[in-house]
mmCIF file of C-alpha atoms in Angstrom:
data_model
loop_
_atom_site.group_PDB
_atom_site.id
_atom_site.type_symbol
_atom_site.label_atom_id
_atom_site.label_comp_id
_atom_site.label_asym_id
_atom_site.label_seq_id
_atom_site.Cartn_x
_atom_site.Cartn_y
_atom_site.Cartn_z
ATOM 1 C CA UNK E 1 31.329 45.534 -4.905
ATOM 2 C CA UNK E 2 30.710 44.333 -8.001
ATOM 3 C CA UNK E 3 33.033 41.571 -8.062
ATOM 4 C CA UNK E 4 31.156 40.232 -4.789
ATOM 5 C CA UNK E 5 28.156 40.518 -7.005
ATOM 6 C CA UNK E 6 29.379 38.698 -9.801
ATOM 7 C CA UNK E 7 30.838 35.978 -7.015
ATOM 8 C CA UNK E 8 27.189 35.789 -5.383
ATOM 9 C CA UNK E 9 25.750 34.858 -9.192
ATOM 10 C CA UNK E 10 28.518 32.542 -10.199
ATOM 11 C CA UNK E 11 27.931 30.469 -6.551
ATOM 12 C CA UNK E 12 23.743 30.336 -7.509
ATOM 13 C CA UNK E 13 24.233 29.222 -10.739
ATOM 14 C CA UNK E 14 26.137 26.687 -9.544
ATOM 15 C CA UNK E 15 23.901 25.450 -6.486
ATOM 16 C CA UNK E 16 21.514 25.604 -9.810
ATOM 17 C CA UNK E 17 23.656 23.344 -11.948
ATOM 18 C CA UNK E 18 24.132 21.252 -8.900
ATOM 19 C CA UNK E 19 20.445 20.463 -7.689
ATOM 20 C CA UNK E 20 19.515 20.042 -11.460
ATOM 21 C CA UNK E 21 22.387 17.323 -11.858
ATOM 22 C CA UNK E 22 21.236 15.705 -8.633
ATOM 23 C CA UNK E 23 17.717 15.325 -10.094
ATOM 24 C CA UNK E 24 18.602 13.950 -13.151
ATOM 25 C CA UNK E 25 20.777 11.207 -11.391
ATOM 26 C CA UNK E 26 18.060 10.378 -9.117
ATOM 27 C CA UNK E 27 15.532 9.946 -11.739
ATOM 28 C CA UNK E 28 17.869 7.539 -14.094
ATOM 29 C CA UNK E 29 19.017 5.749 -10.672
ATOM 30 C CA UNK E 30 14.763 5.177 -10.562
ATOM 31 C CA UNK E 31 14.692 4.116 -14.177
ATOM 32 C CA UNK E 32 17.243 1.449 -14.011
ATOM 33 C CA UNK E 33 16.068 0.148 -10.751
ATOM 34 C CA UNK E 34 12.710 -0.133 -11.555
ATOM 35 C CA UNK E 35 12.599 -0.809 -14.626
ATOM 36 C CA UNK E 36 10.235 1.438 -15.951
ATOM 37 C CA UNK E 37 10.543 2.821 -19.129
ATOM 38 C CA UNK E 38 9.751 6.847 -20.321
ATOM 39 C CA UNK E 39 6.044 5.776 -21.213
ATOM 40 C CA UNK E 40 4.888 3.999 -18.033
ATOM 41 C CA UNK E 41 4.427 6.570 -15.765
ATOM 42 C CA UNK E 42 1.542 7.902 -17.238
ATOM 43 C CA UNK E 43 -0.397 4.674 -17.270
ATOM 44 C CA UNK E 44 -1.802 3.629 -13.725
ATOM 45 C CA UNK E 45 -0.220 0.871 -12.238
ATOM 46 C CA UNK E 46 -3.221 -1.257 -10.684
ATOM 47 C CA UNK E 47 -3.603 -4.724 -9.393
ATOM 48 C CA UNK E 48 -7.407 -6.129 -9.426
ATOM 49 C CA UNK E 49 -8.709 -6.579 -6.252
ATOM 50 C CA UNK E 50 -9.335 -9.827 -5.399
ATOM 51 C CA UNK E 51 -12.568 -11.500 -3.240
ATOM 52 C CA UNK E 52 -12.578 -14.273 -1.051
ATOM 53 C CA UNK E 53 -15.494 -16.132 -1.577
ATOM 54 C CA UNK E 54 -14.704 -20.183 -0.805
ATOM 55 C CA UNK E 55 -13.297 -18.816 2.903
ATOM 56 C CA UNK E 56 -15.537 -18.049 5.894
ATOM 57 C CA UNK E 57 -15.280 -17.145 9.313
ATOM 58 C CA UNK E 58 -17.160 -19.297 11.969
ATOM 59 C CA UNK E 59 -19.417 -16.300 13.279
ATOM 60 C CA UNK E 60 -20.593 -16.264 10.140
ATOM 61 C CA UNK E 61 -21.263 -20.019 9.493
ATOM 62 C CA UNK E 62 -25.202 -20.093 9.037
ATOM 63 C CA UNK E 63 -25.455 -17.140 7.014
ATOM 64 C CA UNK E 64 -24.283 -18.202 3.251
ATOM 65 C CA UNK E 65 -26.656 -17.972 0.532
ATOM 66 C CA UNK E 66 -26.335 -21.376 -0.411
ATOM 67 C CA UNK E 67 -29.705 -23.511 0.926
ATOM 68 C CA UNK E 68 -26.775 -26.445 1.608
ATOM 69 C CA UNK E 69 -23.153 -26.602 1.778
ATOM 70 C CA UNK E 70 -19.945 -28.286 3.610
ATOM 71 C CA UNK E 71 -17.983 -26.417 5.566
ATOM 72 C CA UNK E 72 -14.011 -27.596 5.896
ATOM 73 C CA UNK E 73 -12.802 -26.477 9.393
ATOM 74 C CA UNK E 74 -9.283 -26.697 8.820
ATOM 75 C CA UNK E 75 -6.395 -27.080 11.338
ATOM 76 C CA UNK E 76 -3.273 -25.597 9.838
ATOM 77 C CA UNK E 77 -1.069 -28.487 10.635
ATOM 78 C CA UNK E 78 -3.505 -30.969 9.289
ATOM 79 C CA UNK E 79 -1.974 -33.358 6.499
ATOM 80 C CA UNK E 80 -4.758 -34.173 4.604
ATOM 81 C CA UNK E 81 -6.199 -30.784 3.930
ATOM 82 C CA UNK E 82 -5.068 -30.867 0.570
ATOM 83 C CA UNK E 83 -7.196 -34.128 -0.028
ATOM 84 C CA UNK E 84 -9.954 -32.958 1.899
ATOM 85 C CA UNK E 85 -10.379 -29.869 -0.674
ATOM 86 C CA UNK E 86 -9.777 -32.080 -3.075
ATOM 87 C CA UNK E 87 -12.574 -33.976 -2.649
ATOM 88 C CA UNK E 88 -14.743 -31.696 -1.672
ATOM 89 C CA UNK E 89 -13.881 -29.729 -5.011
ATOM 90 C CA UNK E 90 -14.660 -32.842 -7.335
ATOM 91 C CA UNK E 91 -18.148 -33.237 -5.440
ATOM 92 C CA UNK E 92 -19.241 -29.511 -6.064
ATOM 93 C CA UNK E 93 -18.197 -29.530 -9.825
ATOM 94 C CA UNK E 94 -20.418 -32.020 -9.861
ATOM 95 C CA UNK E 95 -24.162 -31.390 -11.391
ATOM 96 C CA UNK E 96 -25.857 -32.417 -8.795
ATOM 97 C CA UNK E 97 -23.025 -31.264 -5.728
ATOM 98 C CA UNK E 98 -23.321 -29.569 -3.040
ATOM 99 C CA UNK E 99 -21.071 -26.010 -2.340
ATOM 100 C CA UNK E 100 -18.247 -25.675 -0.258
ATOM 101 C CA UNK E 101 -16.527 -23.115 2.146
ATOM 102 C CA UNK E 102 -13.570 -23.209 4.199
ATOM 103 C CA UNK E 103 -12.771 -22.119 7.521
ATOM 104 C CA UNK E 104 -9.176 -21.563 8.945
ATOM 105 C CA UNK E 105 -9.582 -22.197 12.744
ATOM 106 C CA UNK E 106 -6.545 -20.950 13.755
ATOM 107 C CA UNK E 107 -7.496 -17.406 12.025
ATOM 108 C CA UNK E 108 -7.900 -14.493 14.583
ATOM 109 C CA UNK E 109 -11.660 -14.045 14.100
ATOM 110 C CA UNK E 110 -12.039 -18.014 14.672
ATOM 111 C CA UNK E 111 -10.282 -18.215 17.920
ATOM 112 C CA UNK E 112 -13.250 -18.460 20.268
ATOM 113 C CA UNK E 113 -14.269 -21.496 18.492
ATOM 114 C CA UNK E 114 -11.568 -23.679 19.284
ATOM 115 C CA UNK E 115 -11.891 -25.663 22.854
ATOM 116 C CA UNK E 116 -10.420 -28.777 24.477
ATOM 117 C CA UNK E 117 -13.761 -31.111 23.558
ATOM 118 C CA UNK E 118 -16.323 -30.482 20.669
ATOM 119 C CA UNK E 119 -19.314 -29.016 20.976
ATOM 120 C CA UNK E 120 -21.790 -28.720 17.981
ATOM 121 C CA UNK E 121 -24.555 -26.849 20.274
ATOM 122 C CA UNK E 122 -25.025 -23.910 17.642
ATOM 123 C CA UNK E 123 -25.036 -21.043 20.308
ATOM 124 C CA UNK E 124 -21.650 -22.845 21.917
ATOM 125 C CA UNK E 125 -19.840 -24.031 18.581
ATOM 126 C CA UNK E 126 -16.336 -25.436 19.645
ATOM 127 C CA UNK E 127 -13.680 -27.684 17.856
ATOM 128 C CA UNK E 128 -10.683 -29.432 18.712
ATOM 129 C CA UNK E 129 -9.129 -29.543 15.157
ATOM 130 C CA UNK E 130 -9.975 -29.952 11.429
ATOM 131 C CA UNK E 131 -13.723 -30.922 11.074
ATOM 132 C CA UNK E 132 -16.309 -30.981 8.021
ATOM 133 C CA UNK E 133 -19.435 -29.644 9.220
ATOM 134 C CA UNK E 134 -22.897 -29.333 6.561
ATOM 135 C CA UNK E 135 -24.719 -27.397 7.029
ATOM 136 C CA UNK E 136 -28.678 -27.052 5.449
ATOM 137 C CA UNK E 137 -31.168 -24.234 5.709
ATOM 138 C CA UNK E 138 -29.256 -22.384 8.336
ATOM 139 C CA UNK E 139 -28.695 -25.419 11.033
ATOM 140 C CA UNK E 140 -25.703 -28.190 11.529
ATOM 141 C CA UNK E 141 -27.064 -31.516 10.275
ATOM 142 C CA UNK E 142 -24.113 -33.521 10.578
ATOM 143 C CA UNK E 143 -20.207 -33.014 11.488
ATOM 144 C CA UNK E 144 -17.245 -35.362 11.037
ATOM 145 C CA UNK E 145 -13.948 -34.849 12.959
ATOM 146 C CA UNK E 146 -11.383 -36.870 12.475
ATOM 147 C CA UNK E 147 -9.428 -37.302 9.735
ATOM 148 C CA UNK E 148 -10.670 -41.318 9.052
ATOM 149 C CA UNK E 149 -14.067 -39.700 9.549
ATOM 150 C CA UNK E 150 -14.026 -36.696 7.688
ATOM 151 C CA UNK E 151 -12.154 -38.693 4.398
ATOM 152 C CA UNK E 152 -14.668 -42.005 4.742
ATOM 153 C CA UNK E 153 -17.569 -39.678 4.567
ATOM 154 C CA UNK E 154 -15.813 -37.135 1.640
ATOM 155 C CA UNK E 155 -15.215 -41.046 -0.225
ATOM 156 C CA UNK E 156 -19.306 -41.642 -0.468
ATOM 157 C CA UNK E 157 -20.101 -37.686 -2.292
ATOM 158 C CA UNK E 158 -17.387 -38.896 -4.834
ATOM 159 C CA UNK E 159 -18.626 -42.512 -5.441
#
């Protein structure tokens, strides 16, 4: 009997030694591939959170706090979007310039603004593609839609 007793302790201290060797491996195998060293877990590991402000969805195109502004409808296969911000970014650094907010029109809340011929009714907004629309005290005062259009008119804020 006592042999089967001393078997039964010798077997749980090794299970012990075993479990305990386990978790030591595991926690160097986290060390190495994270990269963390002894004193980092104790500080919090946070990323700031980050607001868009410059991007807007369409429903929500007559509500910005701004008294005047452009809004750049953009098509995401458009090739001069990159100009078009451009632009747009020199004319509201500007003194004088006016603000500026883009829309991505192939974004899921933008969807039902997208049809097969333009509409700038403001109940029954619809584009076709990339389009600068401005926008003062809450109503649509002028829109420009194709590219020619939309850089010809982007040309005069910068002159």
């Amino acid at each position: 009997m006592e042999k089967t007793n001393q078997n039964e302790m010798n077997n749980f201290i090794r299970i012990i030694i075993i479990v305990v060797v386990i978790f030591v491996l595991f926690y160097f195998i986290t060390i190495i591939t994270t990269g963390r060293k002894k004193g980092d877990y104790t500080k919090a590991q946070t990323t700031p959170a980050v607001i868009q402000y410059d991007e807007i969805i369409l429903g929500n195109l007559y509500q910005q706090k701004a008294s005047e502004y452009y809004v750049l409808v953009k098509e995401k296969e458009d090739p001069y979007i990159s100009v078009f911000e451009s632009l747009l970014k020199q004319n509201s650094s500007k003194k004088d310039g006016i603000p500026y907010f883009t829309a991505d029109l192939e974004s899921i809340f933008n969807k039902k603004f997208i049809g097969e011929q333009s509409s700038f009714v403001q109940d029954n907004l619809k584009m076709t593609g990339t389009t600068l629309l401005k926008i003062k005290d809450g109503m649509l005062v002028e829109h420009y839609e194709t590219s020619e259009g939309i850089l010809n008119m982007l040309k005069t804020l910068n002159v």
